[in-house]
Amino acid sequence: MTEISASDLTLEEKASLTSGADFWTTKAVERAGIRSIMMTDGPHGLRKQAGGTDHLGLASSVPATCFPPAVGIGSSWDPELIEQVGAAIGVEAAIEDVAVVLGPGINIKRSPLCGRNFEYFSEDPIVSGLLGAASVRGVQSQGVGTSLKHFAANNQEFDRMRASSDIDPRPLREIYLRGFERVVKDAAPWTVMCSYNRLNGVWTSEDPWLLTRVLRDEWGFDGLVVSDWGAVNDRVTGIAAGLDLEMPASGGRTDAQLVAAVRAGELDEGVLDTAASRAIDLVHRAASRPAADGPLDVDAHHALAREAAGRSIVLLKNDGALLPLSADRTVAVIGAFAAEPRFQGAGSSLINPTRVDAALEALREVGGDRVAYAPGFAIAGGAVAASGRTAEELQAEAVETACAADVAVVFLGLPAAEESEGFDRDHIDLPSVQLAVLDAVLEANPHTVVVLSNGGVVALPFHERVPAIVESWLLGQAGGSAVADVLYGEVNPSGKLTETIPVRLEDNPSYGNFPGEFGHVRYGEGLLVGYRWYDAKGLEVTYPFGHGLSYTTFSYGTATASVTEAGDIAVQVDVTNTGDRDGREVVQVYLAPVRSIAQRAPRELKAFSSVALAAGETRTVGLTVRREDLAYWDIRVDRFVVEGGDYTVEVAASSRDIRSAVVVPVEGDAISLPLTMDSSVGDVVAHPVAGPIVMGALGGFLGELNATDSSAASMMPNDDAMEKMMASFPIGRLIGFPGIDVTYEQVEQLLAAANEGVAVPA
Ligand code: BGC
């Protein structure tokens, strides 16, 4: 079959290909053999709506496996696992003839309040980027496309369809775009979804800088850009900026606008050709996937969901080795979440699961009648709420149940209504009724384990009083079984935090700048997002980024680091499982230049590896820090620059548990910054050619100042202070000062010669 191209189509046909036919499908051009394809959510399972359609997760969809959302699976820090889950989602999409799954979402968790944090991986761009790339690779390995979203700087839900995220160039490049860049370059998603918001005042759906210059020209993206559902402001401006496909349907209204704009000479037809060609390419890509036969192996996918959920759980605390539970102990399970699990977040990612495991049932499968249950509190809309029992009755029963057992396991969490796409939280606290039940249970039985179900971080005011805490996030449909696996030790927990748990919301870097007002949110914390901030400020946190315990322990040897021929940093460290259980450790590498001309966080994560180690086993773990990840965005030259000098390489079990550090010298990128009359004396002095000459002249100048005891010199305690003050003085302004024995022309000549790299005679 010969492939149709845009030039075979009429203007109207081309325009028709650039917007949806309905909620989930593109338009066909039957005459030309271009079929319609379906794009649907995503990201942690398939949400294919068969009847009613919407982007809010209201109408139900075909049953599909609900894998752990990003907040959960991200805690595995394991690209291989995420790729495997991605492949399973790809299989389910292929069976349902879905061409593109709308995900992954890799926006940075700037504030714990963002209502959609459960759909995102991390507060760190390397984690988000590497895990996002793995997800894309997995889905696309099945011949199904992905849509990397939400591009870009969509870090809150409040006013998400209008607000402008106002971000300085360095944090924009180094924090908010870095993960997207990584996924585009490493995994080539078929499509990228622009976000709803504006970025520095410009709608992302019509920003040529974002959609074309950065995404295509700099990063080499060659797929299709689709709008978030309803993100189009002005269609003609959008298509010219690089927004190829508008979703969902516009009822033909915006297609007509495109046709009219071309006819009126306001839009170059070539722009429409390009967008239509990309739409055709996407259809061809989708068509090249061999037909996938069902039925879905529901059990196998449920088993994978259970494994993934087990790997997502983070053991925050385990004093006195309270966990794992031994099956012969009596256990009081308290908390309605044990029987009425929360396993995913609300909104467009809402999956209709093939089944749902509750932790209570799974615990009873192991512990039998040694497992007692008291709901403790009601969850709005749940069975306990419907029973009409009072809070006092429920609490009293919980205390009685806890008293009678060896161990109490208290399931606390955020009610579904508190976190969702479309709005943010305004606090990070667990409901007070739950905290009261916990306090009462703790008093009755100090052997208490807390299991948390939440999509966004919650404050843990009880963390010092409770001996064991399990952060089980939202774990997907098999989460209940996975929690039982971890509590009884069938699975050794290995998840680590991809975001900091702060002591108080007020400590968070975005506090005071979130969620903004009057259509603008200023990212005032700049580069210091997440742990970068807490470390820079030396703030206490409840649990740091990268933290997570195991039922075994790991020791680290002395790390080594060297620069490879490609300029990357190769790090090696021996890690030993020093306990008597097999386990997994997430080895983390943080870097910081010893000295820098630019603002830097005390440490930044640059590489990590999830390593399985049998009891007693030692393995040499190799990690690579890519040279490009060392770079900061230099606003003087508008590009990433690797600064030369010594870098401290820290090998760590968490951002606050550094096990070994080594210093490695790195050669910097050459940047050429021509000297001008506005260059500071410091810049000129640092110049290899001009420096020595200027130093000579300045030396005399400083001597003269001191000798005459001028007021300028007498203000300074010593020569050193004088030199520091002079360092920021523009060279051009010095000419004519007493003691500066050079003319304007001579300085001009000197700078010109220095800029040409010519040695100037003294
Ligand atoms: C969400 C997207 C989603 C789309 C389609 C939008 O509201 O922001 O993430 O893919 O709807 O459901």
Short mmCIF file of N, CA, C and O in Angstrom, two decimals, residues 678-745:
data_model
loop_
_atom_site.label_atom_id
_atom_site.label_comp_id
_atom_site.label_asym_id
_atom_site.label_seq_id
_atom_site.Cartn_x
_atom_site.Cartn_y
_atom_site.Cartn_z
N ASP A 678 31.85 46.80 29.89
CA ASP A 678 30.99 46.52 31.05
C ASP A 678 31.48 45.31 31.85
O ASP A 678 30.93 45.00 32.91
N SER A 679 32.48 44.59 31.31
CA SER A 679 32.99 43.44 32.07
C SER A 679 33.56 43.94 33.38
O SER A 679 34.15 45.03 33.45
N SER A 680 33.40 43.11 34.41
CA SER A 680 33.91 43.54 35.72
C SER A 680 35.43 43.36 35.75
O SER A 680 36.00 42.56 34.98
N VAL A 681 36.04 44.08 36.65
CA VAL A 681 37.49 43.91 36.83
C VAL A 681 37.78 42.44 37.13
O VAL A 681 38.74 41.87 36.63
N GLY A 682 36.91 41.81 37.92
CA GLY A 682 37.10 40.40 38.25
C GLY A 682 37.12 39.53 37.01
O GLY A 682 37.98 38.66 36.86
N ASP A 683 36.17 39.78 36.08
CA ASP A 683 36.13 38.98 34.84
C ASP A 683 37.40 39.21 34.02
O ASP A 683 37.97 38.28 33.45
N VAL A 684 37.80 40.45 33.95
CA VAL A 684 38.97 40.77 33.13
C VAL A 684 40.23 40.17 33.74
O VAL A 684 41.07 39.59 33.05
N VAL A 685 40.32 40.27 35.06
CA VAL A 685 41.50 39.72 35.74
C VAL A 685 41.57 38.20 35.54
O VAL A 685 42.64 37.63 35.39
N ALA A 686 40.38 37.55 35.49
CA ALA A 686 40.37 36.09 35.32
C ALA A 686 40.72 35.68 33.89
O ALA A 686 40.99 34.51 33.62
N HIS A 687 40.74 36.65 32.96
CA HIS A 687 41.01 36.31 31.56
C HIS A 687 42.49 36.00 31.36
O HIS A 687 43.35 36.75 31.83
N PRO A 688 42.80 34.91 30.65
CA PRO A 688 44.21 34.51 30.54
C PRO A 688 45.11 35.56 29.86
O PRO A 688 46.28 35.67 30.20
N VAL A 689 44.54 36.31 28.92
CA VAL A 689 45.39 37.28 28.21
C VAL A 689 45.33 38.65 28.91
O VAL A 689 46.36 39.23 29.27
N ALA A 690 44.10 39.12 29.10
CA ALA A 690 43.96 40.47 29.65
C ALA A 690 44.30 40.51 31.14
O ALA A 690 44.75 41.55 31.65
N GLY A 691 44.11 39.38 31.82
CA GLY A 691 44.26 39.34 33.27
C GLY A 691 45.58 39.89 33.78
O GLY A 691 45.59 40.85 34.57
N PRO A 692 46.70 39.31 33.34
CA PRO A 692 47.99 39.75 33.89
C PRO A 692 48.24 41.24 33.66
O PRO A 692 48.77 41.93 34.54
N ILE A 693 47.82 41.74 32.50
CA ILE A 693 48.07 43.16 32.19
C ILE A 693 47.28 44.04 33.15
O ILE A 693 47.78 44.98 33.75
N VAL A 694 46.01 43.70 33.29
CA VAL A 694 45.15 44.51 34.15
C VAL A 694 45.62 44.43 35.60
O VAL A 694 45.60 45.41 36.34
N MET A 695 46.05 43.24 36.00
CA MET A 695 46.54 43.08 37.37
C MET A 695 47.69 44.04 37.63
O MET A 695 47.77 44.68 38.69
N GLY A 696 48.58 44.16 36.61
CA GLY A 696 49.72 45.07 36.74
C GLY A 696 49.23 46.49 36.98
O GLY A 696 49.63 47.16 37.94
N ALA A 697 48.30 46.91 36.14
CA ALA A 697 47.81 48.28 36.25
C ALA A 697 47.07 48.49 37.56
O ALA A 697 47.25 49.50 38.25
N LEU A 698 46.28 47.49 37.95
CA LEU A 698 45.50 47.63 39.17
C LEU A 698 46.35 47.63 40.42
O LEU A 698 46.07 48.33 41.39
N GLY A 699 47.41 46.83 40.35
CA GLY A 699 48.32 46.76 41.50
C GLY A 699 48.79 48.16 41.85
O GLY A 699 48.74 48.59 43.00
N GLY A 700 49.21 48.89 40.82
CA GLY A 700 49.68 50.26 41.03
C GLY A 700 48.57 51.13 41.60
O GLY A 700 48.77 51.91 42.53
N PHE A 701 47.37 50.90 41.08
CA PHE A 701 46.22 51.70 41.48
C PHE A 701 45.92 51.50 42.98
O PHE A 701 45.75 52.44 43.75
N LEU A 702 45.93 50.23 43.36
CA LEU A 702 45.62 49.95 44.77
C LEU A 702 46.69 50.54 45.68
O LEU A 702 46.39 51.12 46.72
N GLY A 703 47.96 50.41 45.21
CA GLY A 703 49.07 50.95 46.00
C GLY A 703 48.88 52.46 46.17
O GLY A 703 49.00 53.00 47.28
N GLU A 704 48.53 53.11 45.08
CA GLU A 704 48.34 54.56 45.10
C GLU A 704 47.24 54.95 46.08
O GLU A 704 47.37 55.86 46.89
N LEU A 705 46.13 54.19 46.01
CA LEU A 705 45.01 54.48 46.91
C LEU A 705 45.45 54.42 48.37
O LEU A 705 45.15 55.30 49.18
N ASN A 706 46.21 53.36 48.67
CA ASN A 706 46.64 53.20 50.06
C ASN A 706 47.61 54.30 50.46
O ASN A 706 47.52 54.85 51.56
N ALA A 707 48.55 54.61 49.52
CA ALA A 707 49.58 55.59 49.84
C ALA A 707 48.94 56.95 50.14
O ALA A 707 49.32 57.65 51.09
N THR A 708 47.94 57.33 49.35
CA THR A 708 47.35 58.66 49.56
C THR A 708 46.29 58.63 50.64
O THR A 708 45.67 59.64 50.95
N ASP A 709 46.04 57.41 51.18
CA ASP A 709 45.01 57.25 52.21
C ASP A 709 43.70 57.91 51.78
O ASP A 709 43.08 58.67 52.53
N SER A 710 43.35 57.62 50.51
CA SER A 710 42.11 58.21 49.98
C SER A 710 40.91 57.69 50.79
O SER A 710 41.01 56.67 51.46
N SER A 711 39.83 58.39 50.67
CA SER A 711 38.68 57.95 51.47
C SER A 711 38.21 56.56 51.06
O SER A 711 37.81 55.76 51.89
N ALA A 712 38.31 56.24 49.71
CA ALA A 712 37.88 54.91 49.27
C ALA A 712 38.69 53.84 49.97
O ALA A 712 38.15 52.85 50.47
N ALA A 713 40.02 54.05 50.02
CA ALA A 713 40.87 53.03 50.62
C ALA A 713 40.67 52.97 52.13
O ALA A 713 40.65 51.90 52.72
N SER A 714 40.47 54.10 52.73
CA SER A 714 40.37 54.07 54.20
C SER A 714 39.08 53.43 54.67
O SER A 714 38.95 53.01 55.80
N MET A 715 38.09 53.34 53.75
CA MET A 715 36.86 52.65 54.12
C MET A 715 37.08 51.14 54.20
O MET A 715 36.31 50.42 54.79
N MET A 716 38.13 50.66 53.53
CA MET A 716 38.36 49.22 53.43
C MET A 716 39.35 48.77 54.50
O MET A 716 40.37 49.42 54.69
N PRO A 717 39.06 47.65 55.18
CA PRO A 717 39.97 47.22 56.25
C PRO A 717 41.34 46.79 55.72
O PRO A 717 42.34 46.97 56.40
N ASN A 718 41.43 46.23 54.53
CA ASN A 718 42.72 45.79 54.01
C ASN A 718 42.68 45.67 52.49
O ASN A 718 41.63 45.85 51.86
N ASP A 719 43.83 45.32 51.92
CA ASP A 719 43.93 45.19 50.45
C ASP A 719 42.97 44.15 49.91
O ASP A 719 42.42 44.27 48.82
N ASP A 720 42.81 43.09 50.70
CA ASP A 720 41.96 42.00 50.27
C ASP A 720 40.52 42.50 50.08
O ASP A 720 39.86 42.23 49.06
N ALA A 721 40.06 43.27 51.04
CA ALA A 721 38.71 43.82 50.95
C ALA A 721 38.61 44.76 49.76
O ALA A 721 37.60 44.79 49.04
N MET A 722 39.69 45.52 49.55
CA MET A 722 39.72 46.46 48.43
C MET A 722 39.59 45.69 47.11
O MET A 722 38.83 46.06 46.21
N GLU A 723 40.34 44.59 47.03
CA GLU A 723 40.31 43.78 45.81
C GLU A 723 38.92 43.21 45.56
O GLU A 723 38.43 43.18 44.45
N LYS A 724 38.28 42.78 46.65
CA LYS A 724 36.93 42.21 46.52
C LYS A 724 35.97 43.29 46.01
O LYS A 724 35.12 43.03 45.17
N MET A 725 36.12 44.50 46.55
CA MET A 725 35.22 45.56 46.12
C MET A 725 35.45 45.87 44.63
O MET A 725 34.52 46.04 43.86
N MET A 726 36.73 45.90 44.26
CA MET A 726 37.05 46.26 42.88
C MET A 726 36.61 45.18 41.89
O MET A 726 36.38 45.45 40.72
N ALA A 727 36.50 43.93 42.39
CA ALA A 727 36.21 42.81 41.48
C ALA A 727 34.92 43.04 40.69
O ALA A 727 34.79 42.58 39.55
N SER A 728 33.95 43.73 41.26
CA SER A 728 32.69 43.89 40.53
C SER A 728 32.60 45.26 39.84
O SER A 728 31.56 45.63 39.32
N PHE A 729 33.68 45.99 39.84
CA PHE A 729 33.70 47.32 39.21
C PHE A 729 33.82 47.16 37.70
O PHE A 729 34.74 46.50 37.21
N PRO A 730 32.94 47.74 36.90
CA PRO A 730 33.10 47.60 35.44
C PRO A 730 34.41 48.25 35.00
O PRO A 730 34.71 49.38 35.41
N ILE A 731 35.13 47.54 34.15
CA ILE A 731 36.47 48.00 33.78
C ILE A 731 36.42 49.40 33.14
O ILE A 731 37.26 50.25 33.41
N GLY A 732 35.37 49.63 32.33
CA GLY A 732 35.27 50.91 31.62
C GLY A 732 35.15 52.10 32.56
O GLY A 732 35.56 53.21 32.22
N ARG A 733 34.61 51.87 33.73
CA ARG A 733 34.39 52.99 34.66
C ARG A 733 35.65 53.37 35.43
O ARG A 733 35.67 54.36 36.15
N LEU A 734 36.68 52.53 35.31
CA LEU A 734 37.92 52.81 36.08
C LEU A 734 38.81 53.82 35.39
O LEU A 734 39.64 54.48 36.03
N ILE A 735 38.60 53.90 34.05
CA ILE A 735 39.52 54.74 33.27
C ILE A 735 39.41 56.19 33.74
O ILE A 735 38.31 56.72 33.91
N GLY A 736 40.56 56.76 33.97
CA GLY A 736 40.55 58.15 34.44
C GLY A 736 40.69 58.26 35.94
O GLY A 736 40.99 59.34 36.45
N PHE A 737 40.49 57.14 36.66
CA PHE A 737 40.68 57.22 38.11
C PHE A 737 42.16 57.53 38.39
O PHE A 737 43.04 57.06 37.68
N PRO A 738 42.43 58.32 39.42
CA PRO A 738 43.83 58.60 39.75
C PRO A 738 44.57 57.29 39.98
O PRO A 738 44.04 56.39 40.63
N GLY A 739 45.72 57.17 39.38
CA GLY A 739 46.52 55.95 39.56
C GLY A 739 46.28 54.94 38.46
O GLY A 739 47.01 53.97 38.33
N ILE A 740 45.23 55.12 37.64
CA ILE A 740 45.00 54.21 36.51
C ILE A 740 45.59 54.90 35.29
O ILE A 740 45.00 55.83 34.75
N ASP A 741 46.73 54.35 34.93
CA ASP A 741 47.51 55.07 33.93
C ASP A 741 47.26 54.53 32.52
O ASP A 741 48.20 54.21 31.81
N VAL A 742 46.01 54.34 32.15
CA VAL A 742 45.72 53.86 30.78
C VAL A 742 44.60 54.70 30.18
O VAL A 742 43.75 55.23 30.91
N THR A 743 44.61 54.76 28.86
CA THR A 743 43.57 55.54 28.19
C THR A 743 42.42 54.61 27.79
O THR A 743 42.56 53.39 27.77
N TYR A 744 41.30 55.22 27.44
CA TYR A 744 40.13 54.48 26.98
C TYR A 744 40.51 53.62 25.77
O TYR A 744 40.16 52.43 25.69
N GLU A 745 41.27 54.22 24.86
CA GLU A 745 41.66 53.50 23.63
C GLU A 745 42.53 52.29 23.96
O GLU A 745 42.40 51.23 23.37
#
